Short mmCIF file of C-alpha atoms in Angstrom, two decimals:
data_model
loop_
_atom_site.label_atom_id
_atom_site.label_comp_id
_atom_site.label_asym_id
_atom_site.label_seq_id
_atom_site.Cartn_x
_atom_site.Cartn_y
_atom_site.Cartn_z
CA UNK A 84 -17.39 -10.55 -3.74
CA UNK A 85 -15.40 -13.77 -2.85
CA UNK A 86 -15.99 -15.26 0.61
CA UNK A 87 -12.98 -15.69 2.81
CA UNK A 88 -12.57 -19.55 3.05
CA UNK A 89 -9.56 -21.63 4.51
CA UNK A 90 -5.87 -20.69 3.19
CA UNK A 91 -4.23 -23.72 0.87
CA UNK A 92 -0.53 -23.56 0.86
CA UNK A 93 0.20 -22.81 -3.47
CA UNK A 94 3.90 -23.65 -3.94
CA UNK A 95 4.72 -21.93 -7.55
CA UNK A 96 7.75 -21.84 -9.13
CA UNK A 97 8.81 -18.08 -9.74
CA UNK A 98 11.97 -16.14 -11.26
CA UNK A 99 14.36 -15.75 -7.94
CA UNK A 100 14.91 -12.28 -8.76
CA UNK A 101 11.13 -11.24 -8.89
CA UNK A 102 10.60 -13.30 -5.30
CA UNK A 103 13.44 -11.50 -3.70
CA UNK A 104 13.34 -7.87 -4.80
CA UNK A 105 9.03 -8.01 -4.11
CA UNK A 106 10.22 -9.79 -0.90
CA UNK A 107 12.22 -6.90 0.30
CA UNK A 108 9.70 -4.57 -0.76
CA UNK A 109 7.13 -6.02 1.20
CA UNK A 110 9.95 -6.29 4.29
CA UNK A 111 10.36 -2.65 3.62
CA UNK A 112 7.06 -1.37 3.70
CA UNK A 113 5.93 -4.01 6.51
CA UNK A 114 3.43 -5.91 3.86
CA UNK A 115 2.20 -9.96 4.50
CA UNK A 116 3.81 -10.90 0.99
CA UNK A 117 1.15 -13.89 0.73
CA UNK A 118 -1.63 -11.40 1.79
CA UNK A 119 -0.22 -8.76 -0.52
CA UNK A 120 -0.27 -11.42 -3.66
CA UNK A 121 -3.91 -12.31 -2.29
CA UNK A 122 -5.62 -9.19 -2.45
CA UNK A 123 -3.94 -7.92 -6.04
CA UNK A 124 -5.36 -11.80 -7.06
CA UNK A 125 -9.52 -11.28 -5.37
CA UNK A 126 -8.92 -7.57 -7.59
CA UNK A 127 -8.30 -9.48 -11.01
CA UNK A 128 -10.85 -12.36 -10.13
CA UNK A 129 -13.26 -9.43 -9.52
CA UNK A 130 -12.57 -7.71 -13.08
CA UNK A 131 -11.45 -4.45 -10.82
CA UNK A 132 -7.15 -4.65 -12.35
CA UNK A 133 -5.88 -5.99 -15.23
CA UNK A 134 -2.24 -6.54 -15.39
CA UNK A 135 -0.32 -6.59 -18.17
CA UNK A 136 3.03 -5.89 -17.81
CA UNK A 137 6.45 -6.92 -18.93
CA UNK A 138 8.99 -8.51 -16.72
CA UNK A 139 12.10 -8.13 -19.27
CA UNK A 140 14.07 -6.90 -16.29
CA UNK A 141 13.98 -10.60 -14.67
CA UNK A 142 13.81 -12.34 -17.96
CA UNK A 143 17.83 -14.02 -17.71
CA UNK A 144 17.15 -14.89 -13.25
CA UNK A 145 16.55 -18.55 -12.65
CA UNK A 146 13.26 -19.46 -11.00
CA UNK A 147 12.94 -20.86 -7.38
CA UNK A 148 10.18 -22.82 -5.59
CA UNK A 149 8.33 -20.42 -3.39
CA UNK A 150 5.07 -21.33 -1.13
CA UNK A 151 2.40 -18.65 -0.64
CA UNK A 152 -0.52 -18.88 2.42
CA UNK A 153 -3.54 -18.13 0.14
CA UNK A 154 -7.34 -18.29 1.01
CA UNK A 155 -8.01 -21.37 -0.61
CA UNK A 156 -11.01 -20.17 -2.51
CA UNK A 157 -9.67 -17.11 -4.00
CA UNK A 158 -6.61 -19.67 -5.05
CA UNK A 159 -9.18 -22.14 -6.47
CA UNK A 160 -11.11 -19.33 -8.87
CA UNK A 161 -7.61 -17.59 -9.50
CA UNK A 162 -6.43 -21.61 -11.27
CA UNK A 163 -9.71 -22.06 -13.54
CA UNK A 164 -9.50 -17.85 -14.18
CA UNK A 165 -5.70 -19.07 -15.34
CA UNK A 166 -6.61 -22.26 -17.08
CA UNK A 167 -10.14 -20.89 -19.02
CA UNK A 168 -7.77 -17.82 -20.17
CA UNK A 169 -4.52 -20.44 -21.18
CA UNK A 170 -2.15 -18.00 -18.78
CA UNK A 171 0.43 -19.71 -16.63
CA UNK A 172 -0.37 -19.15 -13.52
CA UNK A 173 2.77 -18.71 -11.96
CA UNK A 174 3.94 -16.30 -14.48
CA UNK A 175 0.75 -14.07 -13.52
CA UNK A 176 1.59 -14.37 -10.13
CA UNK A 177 5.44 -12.74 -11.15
CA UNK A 178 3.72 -10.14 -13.40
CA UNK A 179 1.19 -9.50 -10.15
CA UNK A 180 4.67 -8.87 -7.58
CA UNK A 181 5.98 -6.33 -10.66
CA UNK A 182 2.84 -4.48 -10.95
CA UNK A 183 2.53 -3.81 -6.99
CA UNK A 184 6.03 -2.69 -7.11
CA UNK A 185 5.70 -0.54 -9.72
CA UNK A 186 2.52 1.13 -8.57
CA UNK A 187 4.41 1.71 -5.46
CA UNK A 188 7.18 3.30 -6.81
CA UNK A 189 4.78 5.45 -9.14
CA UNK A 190 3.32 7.22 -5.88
#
């Protein structure tokens, strides 16, 4: 299991549609968006999700500069996890915000 460490500020550049409609869901259901984004990211580090979704909904929104609070050692594995497996990192991070909406909405 990964040790909580320090948080590193990750500024990622994200489709503005994704950020906003996972930022309302987390408003709506009283969620720490960075916290949220976190925990989904210690799951995949930890071989316990795999995510593999489409995000053809938000394929035409422009992206936006967005800066997540994240423990800076999860954030540290979670770039080499991204880099060894040639997946951008940011665009995991929007297919991570789809998947907990859509888990959500499944329940």
């Amino acid at each position: 299991m990964l040790q909580k460490g320090r948080n590193v500020k990750a500024t990622l550049s994200l489709n503005s549609q994704v950020y906003r409609d996972f930022q309302s869901f987390c408003d709506e259901r009283a969620y720490m968006l960075s916290k949220k984004v976190e925990l989904v990211i210690r799951d995949i580090l930890e071989n316990k999700l795999k995510t593999s979704l489409s995000n053809k909904k938000y394929a035409k929104s422009p992206q936006q500069k967005v800066t997540l609070c994240i423990d800076s050692e999860v954030y540290a594995k979670f770039q080499k996890y991204c880099s060894e497996n040639a997946i951008m990192l940011s665009k995991k991070i929007e297919l991570i915000m789809i998947n907990i909406m859509e888990k959500e909405v499944e329940k």
